[in-house]
PDB file of C-alpha atoms and ligand atoms in Angstrom:
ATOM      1  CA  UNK A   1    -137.646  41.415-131.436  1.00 47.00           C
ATOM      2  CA  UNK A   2    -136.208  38.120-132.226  1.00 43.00           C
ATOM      3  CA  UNK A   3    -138.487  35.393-132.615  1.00 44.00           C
ATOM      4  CA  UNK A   4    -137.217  32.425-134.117  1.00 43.00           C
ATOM      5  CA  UNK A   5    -139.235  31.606-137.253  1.00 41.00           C
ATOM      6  CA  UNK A   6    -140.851  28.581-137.534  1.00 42.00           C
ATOM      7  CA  UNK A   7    -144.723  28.065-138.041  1.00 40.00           C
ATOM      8  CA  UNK A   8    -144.385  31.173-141.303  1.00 39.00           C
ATOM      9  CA  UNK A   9    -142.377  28.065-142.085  1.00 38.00           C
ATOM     10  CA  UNK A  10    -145.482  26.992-143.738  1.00 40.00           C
ATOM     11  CA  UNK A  11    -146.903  29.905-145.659  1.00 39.00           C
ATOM     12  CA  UNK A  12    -143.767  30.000-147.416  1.00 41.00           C
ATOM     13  CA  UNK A  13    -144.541  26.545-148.818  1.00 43.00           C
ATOM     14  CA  UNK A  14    -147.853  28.049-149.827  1.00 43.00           C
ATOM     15  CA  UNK A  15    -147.886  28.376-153.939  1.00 42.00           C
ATOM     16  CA  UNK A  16    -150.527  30.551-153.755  1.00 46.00           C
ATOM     17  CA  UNK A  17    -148.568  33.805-152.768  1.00 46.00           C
ATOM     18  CA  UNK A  18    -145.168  34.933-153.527  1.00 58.00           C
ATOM     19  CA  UNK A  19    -144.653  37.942-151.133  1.00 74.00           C
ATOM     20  CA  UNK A  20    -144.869  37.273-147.122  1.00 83.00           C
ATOM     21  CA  UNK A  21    -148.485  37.326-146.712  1.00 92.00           C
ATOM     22  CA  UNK A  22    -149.191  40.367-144.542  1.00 96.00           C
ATOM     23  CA  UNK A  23    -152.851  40.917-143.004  1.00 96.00           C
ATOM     24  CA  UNK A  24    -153.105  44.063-141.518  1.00 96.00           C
ATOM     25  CA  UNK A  25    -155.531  44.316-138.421  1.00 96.00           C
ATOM     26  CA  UNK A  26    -156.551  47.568-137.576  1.00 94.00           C
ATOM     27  CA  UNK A  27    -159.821  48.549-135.345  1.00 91.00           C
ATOM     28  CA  UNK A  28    -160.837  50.969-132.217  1.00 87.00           C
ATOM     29  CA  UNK A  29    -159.918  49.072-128.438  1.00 82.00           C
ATOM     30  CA  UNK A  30    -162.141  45.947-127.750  1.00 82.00           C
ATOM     31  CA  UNK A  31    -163.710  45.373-130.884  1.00 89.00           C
ATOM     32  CA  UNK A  32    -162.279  42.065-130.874  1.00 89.00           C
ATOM     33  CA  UNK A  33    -159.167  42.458-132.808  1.00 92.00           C
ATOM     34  CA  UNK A  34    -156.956  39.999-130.871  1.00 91.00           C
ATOM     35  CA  UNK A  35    -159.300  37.007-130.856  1.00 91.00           C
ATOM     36  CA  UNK A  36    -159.759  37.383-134.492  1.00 93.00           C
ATOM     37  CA  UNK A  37    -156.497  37.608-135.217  1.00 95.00           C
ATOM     38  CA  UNK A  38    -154.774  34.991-133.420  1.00 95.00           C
ATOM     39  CA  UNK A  39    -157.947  32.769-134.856  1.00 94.00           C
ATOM     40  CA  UNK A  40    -156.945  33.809-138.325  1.00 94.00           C
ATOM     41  CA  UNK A  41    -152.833  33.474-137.653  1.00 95.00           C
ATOM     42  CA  UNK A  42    -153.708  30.012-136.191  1.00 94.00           C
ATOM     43  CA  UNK A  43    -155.511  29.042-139.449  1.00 93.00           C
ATOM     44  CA  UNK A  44    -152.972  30.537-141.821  1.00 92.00           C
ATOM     45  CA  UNK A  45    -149.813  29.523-140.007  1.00 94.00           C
ATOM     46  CA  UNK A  46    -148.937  33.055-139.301  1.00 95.00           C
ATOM     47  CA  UNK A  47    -147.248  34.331-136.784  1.00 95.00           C
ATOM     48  CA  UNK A  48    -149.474  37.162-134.875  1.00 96.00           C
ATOM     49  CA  UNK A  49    -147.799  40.346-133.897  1.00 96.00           C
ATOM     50  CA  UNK A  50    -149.483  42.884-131.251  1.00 96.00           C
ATOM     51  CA  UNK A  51    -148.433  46.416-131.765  1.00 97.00           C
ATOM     52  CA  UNK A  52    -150.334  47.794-129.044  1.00 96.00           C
ATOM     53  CA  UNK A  53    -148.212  45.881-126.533  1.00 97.00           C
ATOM     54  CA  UNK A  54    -145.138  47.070-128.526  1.00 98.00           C
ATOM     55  CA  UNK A  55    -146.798  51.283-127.721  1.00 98.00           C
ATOM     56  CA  UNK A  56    -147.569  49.794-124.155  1.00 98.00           C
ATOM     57  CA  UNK A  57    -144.170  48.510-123.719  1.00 98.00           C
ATOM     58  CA  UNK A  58    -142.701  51.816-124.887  1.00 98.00           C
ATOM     59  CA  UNK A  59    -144.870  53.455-122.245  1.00 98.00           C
ATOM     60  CA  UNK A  60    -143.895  51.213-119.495  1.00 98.00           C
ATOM     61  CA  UNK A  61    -140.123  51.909-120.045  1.00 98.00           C
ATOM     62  CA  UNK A  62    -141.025  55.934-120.311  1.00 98.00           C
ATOM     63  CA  UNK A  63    -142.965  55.450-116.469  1.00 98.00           C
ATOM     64  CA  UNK A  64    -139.696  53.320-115.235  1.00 97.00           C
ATOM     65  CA  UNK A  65    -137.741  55.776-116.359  1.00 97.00           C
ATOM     66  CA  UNK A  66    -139.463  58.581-114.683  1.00 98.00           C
ATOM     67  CA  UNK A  67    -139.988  60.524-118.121  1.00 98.00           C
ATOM     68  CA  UNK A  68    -143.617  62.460-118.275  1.00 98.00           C
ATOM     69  CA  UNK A  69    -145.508  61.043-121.089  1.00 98.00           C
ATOM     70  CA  UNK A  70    -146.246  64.572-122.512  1.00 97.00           C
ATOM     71  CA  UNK A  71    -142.338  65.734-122.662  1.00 98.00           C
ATOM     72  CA  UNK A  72    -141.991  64.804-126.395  1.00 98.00           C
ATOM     73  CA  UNK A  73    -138.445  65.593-126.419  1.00 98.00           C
ATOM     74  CA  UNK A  74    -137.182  63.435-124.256  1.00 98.00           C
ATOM     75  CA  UNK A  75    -139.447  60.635-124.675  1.00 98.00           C
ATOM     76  CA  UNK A  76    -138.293  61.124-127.527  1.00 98.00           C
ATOM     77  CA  UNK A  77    -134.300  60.638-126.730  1.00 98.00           C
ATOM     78  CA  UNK A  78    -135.092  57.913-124.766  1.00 98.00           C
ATOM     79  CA  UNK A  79    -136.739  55.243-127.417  1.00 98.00           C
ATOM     80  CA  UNK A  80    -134.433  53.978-129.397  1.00 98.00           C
ATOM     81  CA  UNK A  81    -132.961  52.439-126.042  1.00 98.00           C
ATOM     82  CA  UNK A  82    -135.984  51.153-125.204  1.00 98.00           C
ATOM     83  CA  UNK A  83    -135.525  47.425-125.998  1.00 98.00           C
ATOM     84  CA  UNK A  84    -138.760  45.307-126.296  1.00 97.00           C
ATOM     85  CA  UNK A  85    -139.013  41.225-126.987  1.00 95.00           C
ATOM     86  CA  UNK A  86    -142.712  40.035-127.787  1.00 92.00           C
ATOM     87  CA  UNK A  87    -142.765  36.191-127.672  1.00 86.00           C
ATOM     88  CA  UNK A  88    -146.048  34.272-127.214  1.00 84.00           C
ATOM     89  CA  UNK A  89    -147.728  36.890-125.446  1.00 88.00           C
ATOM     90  CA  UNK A  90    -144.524  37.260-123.273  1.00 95.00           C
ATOM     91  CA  UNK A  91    -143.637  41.263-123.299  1.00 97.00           C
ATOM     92  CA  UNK A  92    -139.837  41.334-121.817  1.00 98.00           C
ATOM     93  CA  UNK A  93    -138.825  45.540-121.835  1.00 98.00           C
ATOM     94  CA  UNK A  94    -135.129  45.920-121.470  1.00 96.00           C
ATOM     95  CA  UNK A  95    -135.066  42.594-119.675  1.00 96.00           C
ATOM     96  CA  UNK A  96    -137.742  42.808-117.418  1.00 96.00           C
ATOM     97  CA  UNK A  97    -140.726  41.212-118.017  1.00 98.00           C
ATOM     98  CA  UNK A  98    -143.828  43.949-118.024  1.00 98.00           C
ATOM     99  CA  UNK A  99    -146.393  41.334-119.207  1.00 97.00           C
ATOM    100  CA  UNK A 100    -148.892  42.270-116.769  1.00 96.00           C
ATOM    101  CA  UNK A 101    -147.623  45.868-115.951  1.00 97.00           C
ATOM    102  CA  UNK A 102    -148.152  47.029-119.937  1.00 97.00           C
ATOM    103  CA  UNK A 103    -151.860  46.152-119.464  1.00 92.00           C
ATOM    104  CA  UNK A 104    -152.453  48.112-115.556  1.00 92.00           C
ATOM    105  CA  UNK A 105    -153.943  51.287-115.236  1.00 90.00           C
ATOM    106  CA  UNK A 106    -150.732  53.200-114.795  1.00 96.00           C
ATOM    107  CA  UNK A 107    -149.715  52.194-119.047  1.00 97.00           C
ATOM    108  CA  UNK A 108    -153.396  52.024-119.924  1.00 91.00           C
ATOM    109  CA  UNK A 109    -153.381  56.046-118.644  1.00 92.00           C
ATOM    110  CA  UNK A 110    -150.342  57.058-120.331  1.00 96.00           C
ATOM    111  CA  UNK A 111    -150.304  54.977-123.600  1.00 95.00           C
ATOM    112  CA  UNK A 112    -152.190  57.415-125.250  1.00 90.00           C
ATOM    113  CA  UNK A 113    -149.390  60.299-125.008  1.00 95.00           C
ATOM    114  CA  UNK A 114    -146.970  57.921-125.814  1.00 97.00           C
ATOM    115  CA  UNK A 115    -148.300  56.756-128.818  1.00 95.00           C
ATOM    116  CA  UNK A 116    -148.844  60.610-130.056  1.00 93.00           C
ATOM    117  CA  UNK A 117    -145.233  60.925-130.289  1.00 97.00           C
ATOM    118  CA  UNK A 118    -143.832  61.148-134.025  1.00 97.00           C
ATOM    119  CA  UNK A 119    -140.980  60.147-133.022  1.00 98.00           C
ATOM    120  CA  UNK A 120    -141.853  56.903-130.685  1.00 98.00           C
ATOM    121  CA  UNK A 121    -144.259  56.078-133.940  1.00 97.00           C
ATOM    122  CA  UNK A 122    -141.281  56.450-136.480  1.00 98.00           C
ATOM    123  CA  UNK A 123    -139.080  53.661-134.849  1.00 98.00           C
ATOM    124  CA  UNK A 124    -141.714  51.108-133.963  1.00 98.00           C
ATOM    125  CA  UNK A 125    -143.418  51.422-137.755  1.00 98.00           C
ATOM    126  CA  UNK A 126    -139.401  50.823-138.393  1.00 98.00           C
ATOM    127  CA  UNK A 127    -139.451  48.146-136.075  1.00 98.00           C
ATOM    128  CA  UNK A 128    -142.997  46.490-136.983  1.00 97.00           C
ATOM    129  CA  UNK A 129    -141.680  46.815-140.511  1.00 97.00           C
ATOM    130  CA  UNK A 130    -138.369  45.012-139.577  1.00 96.00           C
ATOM    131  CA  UNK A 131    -140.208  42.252-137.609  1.00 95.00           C
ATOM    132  CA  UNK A 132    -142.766  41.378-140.519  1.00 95.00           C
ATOM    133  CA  UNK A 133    -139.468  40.880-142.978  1.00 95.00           C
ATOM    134  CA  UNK A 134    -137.890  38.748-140.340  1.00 93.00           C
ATOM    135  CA  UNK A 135    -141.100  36.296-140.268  1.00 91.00           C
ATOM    136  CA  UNK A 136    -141.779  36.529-143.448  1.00 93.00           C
ATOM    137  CA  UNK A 137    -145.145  37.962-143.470  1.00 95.00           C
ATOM    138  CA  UNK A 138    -148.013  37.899-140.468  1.00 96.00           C
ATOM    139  CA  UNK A 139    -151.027  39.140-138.760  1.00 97.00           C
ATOM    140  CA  UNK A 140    -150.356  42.260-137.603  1.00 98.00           C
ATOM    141  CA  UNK A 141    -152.861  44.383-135.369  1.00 97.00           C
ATOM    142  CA  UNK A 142    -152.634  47.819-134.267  1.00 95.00           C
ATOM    143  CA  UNK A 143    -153.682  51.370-135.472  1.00 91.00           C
ATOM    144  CA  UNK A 144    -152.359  52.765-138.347  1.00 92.00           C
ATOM    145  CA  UNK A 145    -151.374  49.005-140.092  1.00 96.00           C
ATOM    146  CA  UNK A 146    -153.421  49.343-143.389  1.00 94.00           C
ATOM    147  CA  UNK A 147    -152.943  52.904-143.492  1.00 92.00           C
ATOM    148  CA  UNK A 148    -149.141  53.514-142.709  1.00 94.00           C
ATOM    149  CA  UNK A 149    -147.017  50.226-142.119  1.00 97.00           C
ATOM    150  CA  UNK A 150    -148.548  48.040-144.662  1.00 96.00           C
ATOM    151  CA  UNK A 151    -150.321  50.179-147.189  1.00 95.00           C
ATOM    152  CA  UNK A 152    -149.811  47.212-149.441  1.00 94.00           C
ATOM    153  CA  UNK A 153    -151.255  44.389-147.650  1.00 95.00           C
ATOM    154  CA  UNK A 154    -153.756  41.949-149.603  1.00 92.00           C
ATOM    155  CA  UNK A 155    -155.981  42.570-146.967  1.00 93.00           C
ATOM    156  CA  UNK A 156    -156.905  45.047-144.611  1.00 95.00           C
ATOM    157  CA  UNK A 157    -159.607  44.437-141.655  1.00 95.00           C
ATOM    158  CA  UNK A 158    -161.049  47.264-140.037  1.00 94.00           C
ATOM    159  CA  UNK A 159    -162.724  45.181-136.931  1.00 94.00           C
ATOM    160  CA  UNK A 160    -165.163  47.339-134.654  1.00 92.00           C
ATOM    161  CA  UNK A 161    -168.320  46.926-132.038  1.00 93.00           C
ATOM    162  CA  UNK A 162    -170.430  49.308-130.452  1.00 93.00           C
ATOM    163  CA  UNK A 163    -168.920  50.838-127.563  1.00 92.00           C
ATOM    164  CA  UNK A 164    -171.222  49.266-125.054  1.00 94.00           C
ATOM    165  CA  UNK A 165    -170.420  45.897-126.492  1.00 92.00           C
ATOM    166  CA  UNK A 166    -166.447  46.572-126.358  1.00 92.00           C
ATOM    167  CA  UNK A 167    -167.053  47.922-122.419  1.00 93.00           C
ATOM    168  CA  UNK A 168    -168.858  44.541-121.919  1.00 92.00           C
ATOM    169  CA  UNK A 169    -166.087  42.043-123.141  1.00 86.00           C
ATOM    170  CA  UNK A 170    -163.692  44.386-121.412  1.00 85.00           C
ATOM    171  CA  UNK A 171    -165.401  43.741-118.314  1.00 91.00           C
ATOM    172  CA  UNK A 172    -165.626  40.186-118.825  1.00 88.00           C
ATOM    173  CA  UNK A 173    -162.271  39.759-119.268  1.00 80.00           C
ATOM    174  CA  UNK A 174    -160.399  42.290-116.807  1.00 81.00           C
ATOM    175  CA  UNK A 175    -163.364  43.265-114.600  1.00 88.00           C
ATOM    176  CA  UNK A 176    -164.643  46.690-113.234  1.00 91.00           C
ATOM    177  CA  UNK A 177    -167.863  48.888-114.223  1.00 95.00           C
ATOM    178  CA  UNK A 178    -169.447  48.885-117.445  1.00 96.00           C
ATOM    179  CA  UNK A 179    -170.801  52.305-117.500  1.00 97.00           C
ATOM    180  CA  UNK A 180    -167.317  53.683-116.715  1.00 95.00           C
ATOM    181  CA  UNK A 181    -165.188  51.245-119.044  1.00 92.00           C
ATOM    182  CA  UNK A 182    -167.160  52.509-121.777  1.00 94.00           C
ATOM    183  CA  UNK A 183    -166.903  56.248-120.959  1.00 94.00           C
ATOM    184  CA  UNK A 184    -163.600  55.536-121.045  1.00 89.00           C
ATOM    185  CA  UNK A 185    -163.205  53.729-123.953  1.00 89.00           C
ATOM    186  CA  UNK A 186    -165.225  56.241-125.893  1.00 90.00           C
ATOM    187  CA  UNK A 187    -162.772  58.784-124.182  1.00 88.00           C
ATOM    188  CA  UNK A 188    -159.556  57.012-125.790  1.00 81.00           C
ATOM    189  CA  UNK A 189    -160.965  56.394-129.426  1.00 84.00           C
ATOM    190  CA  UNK A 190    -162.128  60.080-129.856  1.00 86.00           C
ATOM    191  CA  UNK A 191    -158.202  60.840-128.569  1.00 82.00           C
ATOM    192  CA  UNK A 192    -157.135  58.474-130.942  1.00 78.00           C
ATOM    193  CA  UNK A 193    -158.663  58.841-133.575  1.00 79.00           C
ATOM    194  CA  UNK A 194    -158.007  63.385-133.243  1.00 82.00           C
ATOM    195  CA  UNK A 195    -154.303  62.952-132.564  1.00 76.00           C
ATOM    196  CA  UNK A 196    -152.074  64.655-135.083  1.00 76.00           C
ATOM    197  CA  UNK A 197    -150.162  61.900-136.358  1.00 74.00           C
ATOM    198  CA  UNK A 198    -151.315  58.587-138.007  1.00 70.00           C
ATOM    199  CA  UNK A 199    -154.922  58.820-136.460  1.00 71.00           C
ATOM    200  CA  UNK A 200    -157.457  55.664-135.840  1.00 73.00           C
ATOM    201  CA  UNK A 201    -159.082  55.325-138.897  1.00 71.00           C
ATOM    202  CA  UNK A 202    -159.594  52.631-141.242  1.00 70.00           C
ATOM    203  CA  UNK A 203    -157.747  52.410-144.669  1.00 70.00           C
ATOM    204  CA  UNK A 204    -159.818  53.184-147.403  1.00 75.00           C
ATOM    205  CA  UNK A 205    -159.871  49.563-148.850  1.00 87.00           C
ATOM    206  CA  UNK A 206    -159.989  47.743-145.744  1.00 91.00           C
ATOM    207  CA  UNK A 207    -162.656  45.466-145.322  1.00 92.00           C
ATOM    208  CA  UNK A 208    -164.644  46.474-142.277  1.00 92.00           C
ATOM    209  CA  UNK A 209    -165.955  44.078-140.045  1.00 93.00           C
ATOM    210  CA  UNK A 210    -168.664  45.165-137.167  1.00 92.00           C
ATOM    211  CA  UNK A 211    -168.605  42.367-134.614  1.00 91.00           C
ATOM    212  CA  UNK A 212    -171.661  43.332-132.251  1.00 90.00           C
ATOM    213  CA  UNK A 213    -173.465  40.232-132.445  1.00 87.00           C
ATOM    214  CA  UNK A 214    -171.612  37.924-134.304  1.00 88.00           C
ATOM    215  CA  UNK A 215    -170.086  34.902-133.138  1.00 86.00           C
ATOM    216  CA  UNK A 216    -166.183  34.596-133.546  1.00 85.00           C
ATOM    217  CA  UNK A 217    -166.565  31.857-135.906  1.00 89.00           C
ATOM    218  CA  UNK A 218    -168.676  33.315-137.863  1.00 92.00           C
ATOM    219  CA  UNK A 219    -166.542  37.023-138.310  1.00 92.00           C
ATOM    220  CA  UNK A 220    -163.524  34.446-139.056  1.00 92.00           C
ATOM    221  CA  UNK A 221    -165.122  32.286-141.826  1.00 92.00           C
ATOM    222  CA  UNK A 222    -166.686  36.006-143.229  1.00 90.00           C
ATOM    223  CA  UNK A 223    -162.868  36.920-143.319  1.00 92.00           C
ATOM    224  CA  UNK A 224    -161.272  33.665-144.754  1.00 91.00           C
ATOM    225  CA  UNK A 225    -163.760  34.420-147.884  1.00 90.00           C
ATOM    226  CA  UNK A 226    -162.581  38.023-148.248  1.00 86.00           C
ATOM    227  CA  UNK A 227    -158.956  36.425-148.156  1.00 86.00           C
ATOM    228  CA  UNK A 228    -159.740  33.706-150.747  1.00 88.00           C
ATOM    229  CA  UNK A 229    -161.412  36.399-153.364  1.00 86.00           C
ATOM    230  CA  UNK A 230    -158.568  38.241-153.356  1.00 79.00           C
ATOM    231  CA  UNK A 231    -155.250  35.609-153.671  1.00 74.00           C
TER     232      UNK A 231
HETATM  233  O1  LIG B   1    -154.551  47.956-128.681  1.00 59.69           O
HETATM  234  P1  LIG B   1    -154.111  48.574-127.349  1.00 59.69           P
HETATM  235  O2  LIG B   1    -155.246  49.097-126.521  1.00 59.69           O
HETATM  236  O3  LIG B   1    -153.213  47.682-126.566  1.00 59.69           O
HETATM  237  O4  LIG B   1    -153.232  49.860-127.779  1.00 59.69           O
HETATM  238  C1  LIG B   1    -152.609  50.659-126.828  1.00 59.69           C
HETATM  239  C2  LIG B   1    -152.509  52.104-127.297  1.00 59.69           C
HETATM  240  O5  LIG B   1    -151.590  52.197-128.397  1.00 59.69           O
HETATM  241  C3  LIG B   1    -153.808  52.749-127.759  1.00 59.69           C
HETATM  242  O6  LIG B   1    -153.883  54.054-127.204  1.00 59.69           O
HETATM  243  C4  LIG B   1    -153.676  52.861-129.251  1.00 59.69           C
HETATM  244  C5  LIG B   1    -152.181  52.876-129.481  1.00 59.69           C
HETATM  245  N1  LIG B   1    -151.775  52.209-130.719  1.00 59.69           N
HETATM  246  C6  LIG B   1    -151.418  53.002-131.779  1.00 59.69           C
HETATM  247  O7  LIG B   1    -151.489  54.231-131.690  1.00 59.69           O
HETATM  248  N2  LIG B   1    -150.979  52.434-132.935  1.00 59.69           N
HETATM  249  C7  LIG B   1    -150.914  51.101-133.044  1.00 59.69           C
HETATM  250  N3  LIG B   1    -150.490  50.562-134.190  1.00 59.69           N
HETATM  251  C8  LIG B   1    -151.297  50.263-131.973  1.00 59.69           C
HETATM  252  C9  LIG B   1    -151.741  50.869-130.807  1.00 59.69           C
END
């Protein structure tokens, strides 16, 4: 990926820390990750980066290229061709852009099996890795951030809801049944969080934030104070 830099521009001025500030976001689907996060990048001048859509992206070019998910060989062969731009909330995958397509049903389906694959996880932690040196630090959501790509992050956010309230703002925002977007979600964390290889789970000093209930403002200011105690 090859943003340009420019608003880290002004956490490098910052005197307060000397290494690119890296929050790691990490957190079960829906629990409101991605509002929080942009919130907090927005405050910090940091620039926000999505991994999800970079394991969605990965899964869209598998389905284009008529690869099954589940054949971990040659998904496997195939990924390090797999070239994916995330700018703004733009996702372009080798050129085309699959905005819209990473977040359908058909990616949605097969992300999981995707993002089981050692190998697909091995180049975009090398990638994530790669992008976060480039910027010089940011807020970076995902998975496995606190607990694999940024063990050493100041500070670590585990974000989670209940279920029920994750099926509800998933409904808000993309429509469809509650009952049935939460079996479903409930479905993909337990897949998650048993697969093999760098499973959901939160890093053992991340700061765990349960949003059921709480305002946005109100999880962001909670978070600012963890940040200040500990920089
Ligand atoms: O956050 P999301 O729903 O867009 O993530 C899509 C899928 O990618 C989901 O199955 C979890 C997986 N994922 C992952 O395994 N590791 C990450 N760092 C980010 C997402």
């Amino acid at each position: 990926m090859n943003d340009e830099p420019t608003r880290d521009q002004t956490m490098n001025d910052e005197p307060t820390h000397d290494e690119p500030l890296v929050i790691a976001i990490d957190g079960p689907a829906g629990a409101g990750k991605s509002t929080v996060g942009h919130a907090l990048a927005d405050r910090l001048g940091l620039r926000y980066l999505d991994t999800g859509a970079m394991y969605r992206a990965m899964t869209f070019a598998v389905q284009q290229r008529g690869i099954p998910e589940g054949d971990l060989a040659a998904v496997a062969a195939a990924a390090p061709s797999v070239e994916i731009a995330i700018e703004d909330g733009v996702v372009v995958v080798d050129g085309v852009d699959a905005t819209a397509a990473i977040r359908g049903s058909e990616v949605t389906e097969g992300v999981s099996q995707v993002a089981a694959n050692p190998a697909v996880r091995e180049l975009l932690v090398r990638r994530q890795r790669a992008w976060v040196a480039e910027h010089g630090g940011g807020v970076v959501e995902g998975r496995d951030i606190g607990s694999v790509v940024f063990p050493d992050a100041p500070l670590k956010l585990y974000i989670t809801a209940s279920p029920r309230v994750r099926a509800e703002r998933r409904v808000e925002q993309v429509g469809g049944d509650v009952d049935e977007v939460e079996a479903s979600i409930i479905r993909r964390d337990r897949y998650d969080a048993s697969r093999e290889h760098s499973p959901l789970t939160e890093a053992t000093d991340a700061v765990v934030v349960d949003t059921t209930g709480m305002s946005i403002d109100a999880v962001v200011s909670h978070i600012m104070r963890e940040l200040e105690a500990r920089t």
